Amino acid sequence: MAKEITNRSEDYSQWYIDIVKKANLADNSAVRGCMVIKPYGFGIWENMRDQLDRMFKDTGHVNAYFPLFIPKSFLSREAEHVEGFAKECAVVTHHRLMNAPDGSGVVVDPEAKLEEELIVRPTSETIIWHTYKDWINSYRDLPLLINQWANVVRWEMRTRLFLRTAEFLWQEGHTAHATRQEAEEETLKILDVYATFAEEYMAMPVIKGIKTANERFAGAEETYCIEALMQDGKALQAGTSHFLGQNFAKAFDVKFLNENNQEEYVWATSWGVSTRLMGGLIMTHSDDQGLVLPPKLAPTQVVIVPIPKPAPEIDEVAEKIMRELKDLGISVSYDTDMRKRPGFKFAEHEMRGIPVRLGIGKRDLEKGVVEVARRDTKEKASQPLEGIAAHVQQLLTDIQQNLFDRAAAFRAEKTVKVDSFDDFKAVLDQDIPGFISAHWDGTTETELKIKELTKATIRCIPLDAEEEEGKCILTGKPSSQRVLFAKAY
Amino acid sequence: MAKEITNRSEDYSQWYIDIVKKANLADNSAVRGCMVIKPYGFGIWENMRDQLDRMFKDTGHVNAYFPLFIPKSFLSREAEHVEGFAKECAVVTHHRLMNAPDGSGVVVDPEAKLEEELIVRPTSETIIWHTYKDWINSYRDLPLLINQWANVVRWEMRTRLFLRTAEFLWQEGHTAHATRQEAEEETLKILDVYATFAEEYMAMPVIKGIKTANERFAGAEETYCIEALMQDGKALQAGTSHFLGQNFAKAFDVKFLNENNQEEYVWATSWGVSTRLMGGLIMTHSDDQGLVLPPKLAPTQVVIVPIPKPAPEIDEVAEKIMRELKDLGISVSYDTDMRKRPGFKFAEHEMRGIPVRLGIGKRDLEKGVVEVARRDTKEKASQPLEGIAAHVQQLLTDIQQNLFDRAAAFRAEKTVKVDSFDDFKAVLDQDIPGFISAHWDGTTETELKIKELTKATIRCIPLDAEEEEGKCILTGKPSSQRVLFAKAY
């Protein structure tokens, strides 16, 4: 079988695009920057979404749905917010098409101009806080713990499937609280949900941290994030949780009567993860043979391949194994396609990242064994038919753990402490740079200068950073803790 | 407690709006014609969506996601399609805002005009068939059985919460087949899924039928539908399944090589149901006390109210009942709010349509009983604590069935055969008109004339209509079967 995808060592970006396309995850569409998420890719996203949704509900959140459109004037209410989003938004100006008077086709009807332009939501703080004004009167109405699964649009100039697209799917939580403390706790609670999801389901280790003022969400008092390290040594911001203070409550005049009958502005948070996580999943685990999926998110966890093709005695065993696996809650399929040879099928299932493959041949059956191949290590072994379902169940657990351990070991190897700007640049010049833990003087000026000189940005101030006296790698000014730098997606 | 909602007999439209708002289902938003779906309403929609999604998957369909935007030129490719949707669509013309030079605020940046305008999808046939061109080459690529859950926008002038909104949520299936027969079978298979869902889950009886040419989907060869009858005697189109023939394959040049290595155009279907179903659910079952929900779709199926308020011995029993109900897969909540009296709580839970209420008072406990109230009939009864969970489980089944039977009886009562135009008008002049089964000469001209004279439209030609010689009620011309007329939403 012809080599289908570029090697990572040759061209990581091309490898990524090859995986996304050849594993049937997504494709570009006829609309600039917008993607089509194909059924297989969408199946993985559904698993991620459903698990996150359970975790949000387990922490007391409910779902709702707010309008796609935001009146232009709403964006302007919060000064930093409009600054952050006005430059890249899709604007609806008309509500009708007509046949061109000259017969040249269909054109916008100039008489169907909207009184006020509508923005396709880039994020929903403004329309939601406008709504909350009607919903919140008293402390009895609080907290509001609402999430929405939706599509949003940001008119990005440079797009990349899943990682940065003009339209993407996400969830956005928008909560309202009576006190600063409660809102801050919510912000951190969600950060923990995101970190748990990333590590336990995606098998993707993450650093929890705080963004610098410069990287903060437009309109937030504090932005918390989880940051992951991709195989090419670049960081990926995988989720953010914002403490919004009273900024949006003030912008939309949302007050409540507290228990002492006094009016106060409401405290807010917002938080989101998106289809960008699909990019993180791919770039954390996959290899030169294709996608590698953690078992907990794989739409198909086990595939059975008859060798060399279906036959009554093989089908019988396969069906028995399928029943046993399904009883254990394991998703399994039996590849009965007569037109393809086993080797071709193996390559296909590797490309799709199916965690475990069972090969069943007649000679194996005579010996009472099947061949078990794991996708993560590519190890193969003969395994007794007796007890095969329990073996596969344990193997899926092992694979999930191994993927996490491997990614954690990679990150540990690629995280270095650096104390001079020369060393800093030397690390960034490596093929696979990674995270750099270094001192910084705390100013936006220095942060931007370092970015200009090296393209590296401060990913976060880790929540578990220890106090340590040191000097800024660029300016030599005093610093009390290290921050995490990296080149990033 | 003050009467919260208008009586149906006084003003059905106002009653509907009152229910939607007081039961916290949805509300109008700041954007004309767009609604906010509130958490309780969204919880019901989630149950509907999840059940439909299971039924689509059980019939071999998979989900995917296609872009929100459609290039203007795509709409024009299918002549009838553009005719049907161009007059009411949201058009994106620019991709950036800027600060007005005169300091008057944020305005559209005239330099950020798109080369080609984008339409916010009113339905996705065009963008999807453009994509299918890349996915389909041979008969081996067929069938494609793909569904999408998405928001769509149709710039309706007169909107009504859930029933007709500028933005709504729906699913749209888009399938591609090698033969006409297979596509026709798919169209009918989905119609059956819709009918089963409506009747078994929503407890809403529906008539399966074919739309007349005049009411056909723009671009379809045949449109099938399910039609339900609301309490005010008006019909609601609750779902449609379209046989698209080769129209979109021809418009987007989608051909495949058949088994004989000959090129053919692909055959297509599309089908959808939307948040409009929420309106149908409300108007089929609810009453002057508020929402009535079929147990299979109720977010909370049972509520327990301590009388007059929580106390250790009541809490203990309530928690035991909750455990037993949860073990049976029944969703239950315990209303421990100390600030509200039982009577107020009863009214609230009635408003929200919770199917079963259990009242637990100390005196009841001494007798070893609890009070069981069902929402549909408002009957109350003392019931032994022993075996209460099994009793409630059976009661939920009974309520589900009773709601269906009640609605079916109403429809039977309100479906009449009519053989003259005078009788036809007389039925339509009643307070609650209903379905009219009558002969029609088969022409669009007559159909439109009847609509003009009476506001009644042909809802469908029922699939189970028997051949019967007769004369058109308007023109007296010969007709071979009755069709179903009604005023409609």
Short mmCIF file of N, CA and C in Angstrom, two decimals, chain A residues 27-31 34-40 42-43 46 49 53 57 62-72 74-76 82-83 86-99 105-108 114 117-121 127 130-131 134-135 139-140 146 149 151 153 155 157 167 169 339, chain B residues 27-31 34-40 42-43 46 49 53 57 62-72 74-76 82-83 86-99 105-108 114 117-121 127 130-131 134-135 139-140 146 149 151 153 155 157 167 169 339:
data_model
loop_
_atom_site.label_atom_id
_atom_site.label_comp_id
_atom_site.label_asym_id
_atom_site.label_seq_id
_atom_site.Cartn_x
_atom_site.Cartn_y
_atom_site.Cartn_z
N ASP A 27 -12.68 18.59 6.37
CA ASP A 27 -12.18 19.06 5.09
C ASP A 27 -12.50 20.55 4.96
N ASN A 28 -11.79 21.20 4.06
CA ASN A 28 -12.11 22.59 3.77
C ASN A 28 -13.44 22.63 3.03
N SER A 29 -14.11 23.78 3.10
CA SER A 29 -15.39 23.90 2.41
C SER A 29 -15.28 24.97 1.34
N ALA A 30 -16.41 25.20 0.67
CA ALA A 30 -16.44 26.24 -0.38
C ALA A 30 -16.41 27.64 0.23
N VAL A 31 -16.60 27.73 1.55
CA VAL A 31 -16.62 29.03 2.21
C VAL A 31 -15.29 29.25 2.91
N CYS A 34 -14.12 28.15 6.58
CA CYS A 34 -15.10 27.30 7.26
C CYS A 34 -14.85 25.85 6.88
N MET A 35 -14.96 24.96 7.86
CA MET A 35 -14.69 23.55 7.57
C MET A 35 -15.96 22.72 7.54
N VAL A 36 -15.84 21.58 6.89
CA VAL A 36 -16.86 20.53 6.98
C VAL A 36 -16.30 19.50 7.95
N ILE A 37 -17.05 19.19 9.01
CA ILE A 37 -16.62 18.11 9.91
C ILE A 37 -17.27 16.84 9.41
N LYS A 38 -16.44 15.89 9.00
CA LYS A 38 -16.95 14.65 8.38
C LYS A 38 -17.47 13.69 9.45
N PRO A 39 -18.26 12.72 9.04
CA PRO A 39 -18.90 11.85 10.05
C PRO A 39 -17.92 11.23 11.05
N TYR A 40 -16.75 10.78 10.61
CA TYR A 40 -15.86 10.15 11.57
C TYR A 40 -15.31 11.17 12.57
N PHE A 42 -16.77 13.92 13.34
CA PHE A 42 -17.88 14.38 14.17
C PHE A 42 -18.21 13.36 15.26
N GLY A 43 -18.02 12.07 14.96
CA GLY A 43 -18.24 11.04 15.96
C GLY A 43 -17.31 11.21 17.16
N GLU A 46 -18.56 14.26 19.06
CA GLU A 46 -19.74 13.90 19.84
C GLU A 46 -19.35 13.25 21.17
N ARG A 49 -18.00 16.04 23.37
CA ARG A 49 -19.10 16.91 23.78
C ARG A 49 -19.97 16.23 24.84
N ASP A 53 -20.45 17.54 28.55
CA ASP A 53 -21.80 17.91 28.95
C ASP A 53 -22.19 17.22 30.26
N LYS A 57 -23.09 19.13 33.76
CA LYS A 57 -24.35 18.88 34.48
C LYS A 57 -24.06 18.36 35.89
N VAL A 62 -26.83 23.93 33.57
CA VAL A 62 -27.88 23.54 32.63
C VAL A 62 -27.61 24.20 31.29
N ASN A 63 -28.18 23.62 30.23
CA ASN A 63 -28.00 24.18 28.90
C ASN A 63 -29.15 25.08 28.51
N ALA A 64 -28.86 26.03 27.64
CA ALA A 64 -29.89 26.91 27.08
C ALA A 64 -29.41 27.30 25.69
N TYR A 65 -30.21 28.13 25.01
CA TYR A 65 -29.77 28.56 23.68
C TYR A 65 -30.11 30.04 23.46
N PHE A 66 -29.10 30.79 23.05
CA PHE A 66 -29.25 32.23 22.80
C PHE A 66 -29.05 32.52 21.31
N PRO A 67 -29.55 33.68 20.84
CA PRO A 67 -29.52 33.95 19.40
C PRO A 67 -28.13 33.97 18.76
N LEU A 68 -28.12 33.55 17.51
CA LEU A 68 -26.92 33.57 16.68
C LEU A 68 -26.43 35.00 16.44
N PHE A 69 -27.39 35.92 16.38
CA PHE A 69 -27.06 37.30 15.99
C PHE A 69 -26.96 38.23 17.20
N ILE A 70 -26.05 39.18 17.09
CA ILE A 70 -25.89 40.18 18.14
C ILE A 70 -26.01 41.57 17.51
N PRO A 71 -26.92 42.40 18.02
CA PRO A 71 -27.02 43.75 17.46
C PRO A 71 -25.67 44.46 17.58
N LYS A 72 -25.31 45.16 16.56
CA LYS A 72 -23.99 45.80 16.52
C LYS A 72 -23.75 46.65 17.76
N PHE A 74 -24.63 46.26 20.74
CA PHE A 74 -24.33 45.50 21.96
C PHE A 74 -22.82 45.32 22.14
N LEU A 75 -22.15 45.06 21.03
CA LEU A 75 -20.71 44.81 21.10
C LEU A 75 -19.98 45.98 21.74
N SER A 76 -20.47 47.19 21.45
CA SER A 76 -19.77 48.40 21.87
C SER A 76 -19.94 48.70 23.36
N VAL A 82 -15.40 45.07 22.49
CA VAL A 82 -15.56 45.46 21.08
C VAL A 82 -14.19 45.57 20.41
N GLU A 83 -13.23 46.08 21.17
CA GLU A 83 -11.85 46.19 20.67
C GLU A 83 -11.34 44.81 20.24
N ALA A 86 -14.30 43.31 17.10
CA ALA A 86 -14.86 44.05 15.96
C ALA A 86 -14.08 43.84 14.66
N LYS A 87 -12.79 43.53 14.81
CA LYS A 87 -11.96 43.47 13.60
C LYS A 87 -12.12 42.20 12.80
N GLU A 88 -12.82 41.24 13.34
CA GLU A 88 -12.92 39.97 12.61
C GLU A 88 -14.29 39.35 12.83
N CYS A 89 -15.32 40.06 12.35
CA CYS A 89 -16.66 39.50 12.55
C CYS A 89 -17.48 39.54 11.27
N ALA A 90 -18.36 38.56 11.15
CA ALA A 90 -19.25 38.51 9.98
C ALA A 90 -20.45 39.40 10.26
N VAL A 91 -20.73 40.32 9.33
CA VAL A 91 -21.78 41.32 9.54
C VAL A 91 -22.94 41.09 8.58
N VAL A 92 -24.12 40.90 9.15
CA VAL A 92 -25.34 40.76 8.35
C VAL A 92 -25.93 42.16 8.15
N THR A 93 -26.11 42.55 6.90
CA THR A 93 -26.61 43.90 6.62
C THR A 93 -27.96 43.91 5.91
N HIS A 94 -28.34 42.79 5.28
CA HIS A 94 -29.58 42.73 4.49
C HIS A 94 -30.34 41.45 4.78
N HIS A 95 -31.65 41.45 4.46
CA HIS A 95 -32.44 40.26 4.74
C HIS A 95 -33.19 39.72 3.53
N ARG A 96 -32.71 40.04 2.35
CA ARG A 96 -33.41 39.54 1.15
C ARG A 96 -32.50 39.62 -0.07
N LEU A 97 -32.68 38.65 -0.97
CA LEU A 97 -32.04 38.71 -2.28
C LEU A 97 -33.14 38.98 -3.30
N MET A 98 -32.73 39.38 -4.51
CA MET A 98 -33.71 39.60 -5.59
C MET A 98 -33.04 39.27 -6.92
N ASN A 99 -33.85 39.11 -7.95
CA ASN A 99 -33.28 38.93 -9.27
C ASN A 99 -32.75 40.27 -9.76
N GLY A 105 -28.47 37.63 -12.60
CA GLY A 105 -28.46 36.65 -11.52
C GLY A 105 -29.13 37.19 -10.28
N VAL A 106 -28.76 36.60 -9.14
CA VAL A 106 -29.38 36.98 -7.89
C VAL A 106 -28.49 37.96 -7.15
N VAL A 107 -29.06 39.06 -6.70
CA VAL A 107 -28.26 40.09 -6.00
C VAL A 107 -28.97 40.49 -4.70
N VAL A 108 -28.23 41.17 -3.86
CA VAL A 108 -28.81 41.67 -2.61
C VAL A 108 -29.85 42.73 -2.95
N LEU A 114 -31.05 46.17 6.79
CA LEU A 114 -31.45 46.16 8.20
C LEU A 114 -31.26 47.54 8.82
N GLU A 117 -27.19 46.77 11.83
CA GLU A 117 -26.48 45.57 11.40
C GLU A 117 -26.43 44.56 12.54
N LEU A 118 -26.38 43.28 12.15
CA LEU A 118 -26.26 42.20 13.13
C LEU A 118 -24.91 41.52 12.95
N ILE A 119 -24.29 41.18 14.08
CA ILE A 119 -23.02 40.48 14.04
C ILE A 119 -23.30 39.00 14.30
N VAL A 120 -22.70 38.12 13.51
CA VAL A 120 -22.79 36.70 13.83
C VAL A 120 -21.91 36.49 15.07
N ARG A 121 -22.48 35.91 16.12
CA ARG A 121 -21.78 35.88 17.42
C ARG A 121 -20.35 35.34 17.31
N ILE A 127 -25.03 39.36 24.23
CA ILE A 127 -26.45 39.02 24.09
C ILE A 127 -26.95 38.31 25.34
N HIS A 130 -27.37 40.90 28.21
CA HIS A 130 -28.59 41.68 27.92
C HIS A 130 -29.82 40.89 28.38
N THR A 131 -29.80 39.58 28.17
CA THR A 131 -30.93 38.72 28.57
C THR A 131 -30.98 38.56 30.09
N ASP A 134 -33.11 40.69 32.37
CA ASP A 134 -34.52 40.35 32.61
C ASP A 134 -34.69 39.20 33.60
N TRP A 135 -33.67 38.40 33.76
CA TRP A 135 -33.81 37.18 34.56
C TRP A 135 -33.39 37.37 36.01
N TYR A 139 -31.20 38.16 44.96
CA TYR A 139 -30.20 37.12 45.25
C TYR A 139 -30.81 35.73 45.09
N ARG A 140 -32.15 35.63 45.17
CA ARG A 140 -32.81 34.34 45.00
C ARG A 140 -32.68 33.82 43.57
N ILE A 146 -25.33 28.60 33.48
CA ILE A 146 -25.86 28.23 32.16
C ILE A 146 -24.75 28.00 31.14
N TRP A 149 -24.16 25.07 23.84
CA TRP A 149 -23.38 24.46 22.75
C TRP A 149 -23.79 25.19 21.49
N ASN A 151 -22.43 27.26 17.49
CA ASN A 151 -21.41 27.65 16.50
C ASN A 151 -21.12 29.13 16.67
N VAL A 153 -18.49 32.52 15.03
CA VAL A 153 -17.74 32.93 13.83
C VAL A 153 -16.75 34.04 14.18
N TRP A 155 -13.74 36.02 11.99
CA TRP A 155 -13.24 36.09 10.63
C TRP A 155 -11.71 36.08 10.58
N MET A 157 -7.92 35.46 9.44
CA MET A 157 -7.31 35.54 8.11
C MET A 157 -6.58 34.24 7.75
N GLU A 167 -15.58 29.59 11.24
CA GLU A 167 -16.69 29.08 12.06
C GLU A 167 -16.16 27.90 12.86
N LEU A 169 -17.31 25.08 16.33
CA LEU A 169 -18.30 24.65 17.31
C LEU A 169 -17.65 24.74 18.69
N ARG A 339 -13.92 -6.97 -0.52
CA ARG A 339 -13.12 -6.41 -1.62
C ARG A 339 -11.70 -6.04 -1.20
N ASP B 27 -38.20 32.79 25.40
CA ASP B 27 -38.58 34.19 25.46
C ASP B 27 -38.10 34.88 24.19
N ASN B 28 -38.68 36.03 23.92
CA ASN B 28 -38.19 36.82 22.81
C ASN B 28 -36.83 37.38 23.16
N SER B 29 -36.04 37.71 22.14
CA SER B 29 -34.71 38.27 22.40
C SER B 29 -34.64 39.67 21.85
N ALA B 30 -33.47 40.28 22.00
CA ALA B 30 -33.26 41.63 21.48
C ALA B 30 -33.18 41.65 19.96
N VAL B 31 -33.06 40.47 19.36
CA VAL B 31 -32.94 40.40 17.90
C VAL B 31 -34.30 39.99 17.32
N CYS B 34 -35.80 36.34 16.72
CA CYS B 34 -34.95 35.27 17.29
C CYS B 34 -35.34 35.05 18.74
N MET B 35 -35.38 33.79 19.16
CA MET B 35 -35.79 33.51 20.53
C MET B 35 -34.61 33.07 21.39
N VAL B 36 -34.79 33.20 22.69
CA VAL B 36 -33.90 32.59 23.67
C VAL B 36 -34.62 31.34 24.17
N ILE B 37 -34.00 30.19 24.06
CA ILE B 37 -34.59 28.98 24.63
C ILE B 37 -34.05 28.84 26.05
N LYS B 38 -34.94 28.93 27.03
CA LYS B 38 -34.52 28.94 28.42
C LYS B 38 -34.18 27.52 28.89
N PRO B 39 -33.46 27.41 30.01
CA PRO B 39 -32.99 26.08 30.42
C PRO B 39 -34.09 25.02 30.50
N TYR B 40 -35.26 25.35 31.03
CA TYR B 40 -36.29 24.30 31.14
C TYR B 40 -36.78 23.87 29.76
N PHE B 42 -35.09 24.14 27.03
CA PHE B 42 -34.00 23.46 26.34
C PHE B 42 -33.86 22.02 26.84
N GLY B 43 -34.17 21.79 28.13
CA GLY B 43 -34.12 20.43 28.67
C GLY B 43 -35.10 19.51 27.95
N GLU B 46 -33.68 18.89 24.50
CA GLU B 46 -32.58 17.91 24.57
C GLU B 46 -33.13 16.49 24.58
N ARG B 49 -34.34 15.77 21.06
CA ARG B 49 -33.18 15.63 20.18
C ARG B 49 -32.47 14.30 20.41
N ASP B 53 -32.11 11.41 17.72
CA ASP B 53 -30.74 11.05 17.31
C ASP B 53 -30.53 9.54 17.42
N LYS B 57 -29.69 7.03 14.30
CA LYS B 57 -28.51 6.15 14.31
C LYS B 57 -28.93 4.68 14.18
N VAL B 62 -25.46 8.77 10.28
CA VAL B 62 -24.38 9.35 11.09
C VAL B 62 -24.49 10.87 11.03
N ASN B 63 -23.93 11.53 12.02
CA ASN B 63 -23.96 12.99 12.06
C ASN B 63 -22.68 13.59 11.47
N ALA B 64 -22.81 14.79 10.95
CA ALA B 64 -21.66 15.55 10.46
C ALA B 64 -22.01 17.02 10.65
N TYR B 65 -21.09 17.90 10.22
CA TYR B 65 -21.39 19.33 10.35
C TYR B 65 -20.88 20.09 9.13
N PHE B 66 -21.78 20.88 8.55
CA PHE B 66 -21.46 21.66 7.35
C PHE B 66 -21.53 23.14 7.68
N PRO B 67 -20.90 23.99 6.86
CA PRO B 67 -20.79 25.42 7.21
C PRO B 67 -22.13 26.14 7.37
N LEU B 68 -22.10 27.11 8.27
CA LEU B 68 -23.24 28.01 8.50
C LEU B 68 -23.55 28.86 7.27
N PHE B 69 -22.50 29.20 6.53
CA PHE B 69 -22.66 30.14 5.41
C PHE B 69 -22.73 29.42 4.06
N ILE B 70 -23.52 30.00 3.17
CA ILE B 70 -23.66 29.47 1.82
C ILE B 70 -23.37 30.60 0.83
N PRO B 71 -22.41 30.37 -0.08
CA PRO B 71 -22.12 31.42 -1.07
C PRO B 71 -23.39 31.74 -1.86
N LYS B 72 -23.62 33.00 -2.08
CA LYS B 72 -24.86 33.43 -2.74
C LYS B 72 -25.10 32.66 -4.06
N PHE B 74 -24.45 29.71 -4.85
CA PHE B 74 -24.91 28.32 -4.70
C PHE B 74 -26.44 28.24 -4.71
N LEU B 75 -27.06 29.22 -4.07
CA LEU B 75 -28.53 29.21 -3.96
C LEU B 75 -29.16 29.18 -5.35
N SER B 76 -28.52 29.88 -6.28
CA SER B 76 -29.12 30.06 -7.60
C SER B 76 -29.02 28.81 -8.47
N VAL B 82 -33.84 28.59 -5.11
CA VAL B 82 -33.55 30.01 -4.88
C VAL B 82 -34.86 30.80 -4.81
N GLU B 83 -35.79 30.42 -5.64
CA GLU B 83 -37.10 31.06 -5.62
C GLU B 83 -37.75 30.95 -4.23
N ALA B 86 -34.76 32.90 -1.38
CA ALA B 86 -34.05 34.17 -1.54
C ALA B 86 -34.77 35.34 -0.86
N LYS B 87 -36.08 35.20 -0.70
CA LYS B 87 -36.83 36.37 -0.22
C LYS B 87 -36.76 36.56 1.28
N GLU B 88 -36.20 35.63 1.97
CA GLU B 88 -36.18 35.77 3.42
C GLU B 88 -34.89 35.18 4.00
N CYS B 89 -33.75 35.78 3.62
CA CYS B 89 -32.51 35.22 4.13
C CYS B 89 -31.60 36.32 4.68
N ALA B 90 -30.82 35.95 5.68
CA ALA B 90 -29.87 36.89 6.27
C ALA B 90 -28.60 36.88 5.42
N VAL B 91 -28.17 38.06 4.98
CA VAL B 91 -27.05 38.17 4.06
C VAL B 91 -25.85 38.82 4.75
N VAL B 92 -24.72 38.11 4.76
CA VAL B 92 -23.48 38.66 5.31
C VAL B 92 -22.74 39.34 4.16
N THR B 93 -22.44 40.61 4.34
CA THR B 93 -21.78 41.36 3.26
C THR B 93 -20.39 41.86 3.63
N HIS B 94 -20.10 41.95 4.95
CA HIS B 94 -18.82 42.50 5.39
C HIS B 94 -18.21 41.64 6.49
N HIS B 95 -16.89 41.80 6.72
CA HIS B 95 -16.25 40.97 7.73
C HIS B 95 -15.49 41.78 8.77
N ARG B 96 -15.84 43.05 8.92
CA ARG B 96 -15.12 43.86 9.93
C ARG B 96 -15.92 45.10 10.30
N LEU B 97 -15.80 45.49 11.56
CA LEU B 97 -16.33 46.77 12.00
C LEU B 97 -15.15 47.71 12.25
N MET B 98 -15.43 49.00 12.38
CA MET B 98 -14.37 49.97 12.67
C MET B 98 -14.98 51.12 13.49
N ASN B 99 -14.10 51.90 14.11
CA ASN B 99 -14.60 53.09 14.79
C ASN B 99 -14.96 54.12 13.74
N GLY B 105 -19.28 56.08 17.00
CA GLY B 105 -19.47 54.70 17.44
C GLY B 105 -18.83 53.72 16.48
N VAL B 106 -19.32 52.50 16.54
CA VAL B 106 -18.75 51.43 15.72
C VAL B 106 -19.59 51.27 14.46
N VAL B 107 -18.94 51.25 13.31
CA VAL B 107 -19.67 51.11 12.04
C VAL B 107 -19.03 50.01 11.20
N VAL B 108 -19.73 49.60 10.16
CA VAL B 108 -19.19 48.62 9.24
C VAL B 108 -18.04 49.25 8.47
N LEU B 114 -17.15 41.67 1.42
CA LEU B 114 -16.84 40.35 0.87
C LEU B 114 -16.94 40.36 -0.65
N GLU B 117 -21.26 37.74 -1.45
CA GLU B 117 -22.07 37.72 -0.24
C GLU B 117 -22.30 36.29 0.21
N LEU B 118 -22.46 36.12 1.52
CA LEU B 118 -22.76 34.81 2.10
C LEU B 118 -24.15 34.83 2.69
N ILE B 119 -24.89 33.75 2.49
CA ILE B 119 -26.22 33.62 3.06
C ILE B 119 -26.11 32.75 4.31
N VAL B 120 -26.73 33.17 5.39
CA VAL B 120 -26.81 32.30 6.56
C VAL B 120 -27.79 31.18 6.19
N ARG B 121 -27.35 29.93 6.31
CA ARG B 121 -28.14 28.81 5.76
C ARG B 121 -29.62 28.85 6.21
N ILE B 127 -25.01 23.69 0.01
CA ILE B 127 -23.63 23.54 0.47
C ILE B 127 -23.29 22.06 0.62
N HIS B 130 -22.80 20.47 -2.88
CA HIS B 130 -21.49 20.90 -3.39
C HIS B 130 -20.39 20.04 -2.78
N THR B 131 -20.52 19.71 -1.50
CA THR B 131 -19.52 18.88 -0.81
C THR B 131 -19.59 17.43 -1.28
N ASP B 134 -17.41 15.99 -4.03
CA ASP B 134 -16.06 15.48 -3.74
C ASP B 134 -16.07 14.10 -3.09
N TRP B 135 -17.18 13.75 -2.49
CA TRP B 135 -17.22 12.50 -1.71
C TRP B 135 -17.71 11.30 -2.50
N TYR B 139 -20.41 3.72 -7.07
CA TYR B 139 -21.53 3.14 -6.31
C TYR B 139 -21.06 2.66 -4.94
N ARG B 140 -19.74 2.40 -4.79
CA ARG B 140 -19.21 1.97 -3.49
C ARG B 140 -19.29 3.08 -2.45
N ILE B 146 -26.44 10.91 5.98
CA ILE B 146 -25.87 11.89 6.90
C ILE B 146 -26.93 12.85 7.44
N TRP B 149 -27.34 18.35 13.08
CA TRP B 149 -28.08 19.17 14.03
C TRP B 149 -27.53 20.57 13.93
N ASN B 151 -28.40 25.20 13.60
CA ASN B 151 -29.29 26.35 13.59
C ASN B 151 -29.44 26.83 12.14
N VAL B 153 -31.59 29.97 9.57
CA VAL B 153 -32.22 31.30 9.64
C VAL B 153 -33.11 31.54 8.42
N TRP B 155 -35.74 34.64 7.31
CA TRP B 155 -36.14 35.96 7.78
C TRP B 155 -37.65 36.16 7.72
N MET B 157 -41.39 37.34 8.48
CA MET B 157 -41.90 38.64 8.92
C MET B 157 -42.73 38.52 10.20
N GLU B 167 -34.52 32.53 13.61
CA GLU B 167 -33.53 31.46 13.79
C GLU B 167 -34.24 30.31 14.50
N LEU B 169 -33.63 25.90 15.71
CA LEU B 169 -32.75 24.72 15.76
C LEU B 169 -33.48 23.58 15.08
N ARG B 339 -39.10 28.58 51.49
CA ARG B 339 -39.77 29.88 51.39
C ARG B 339 -41.16 29.80 50.78
#
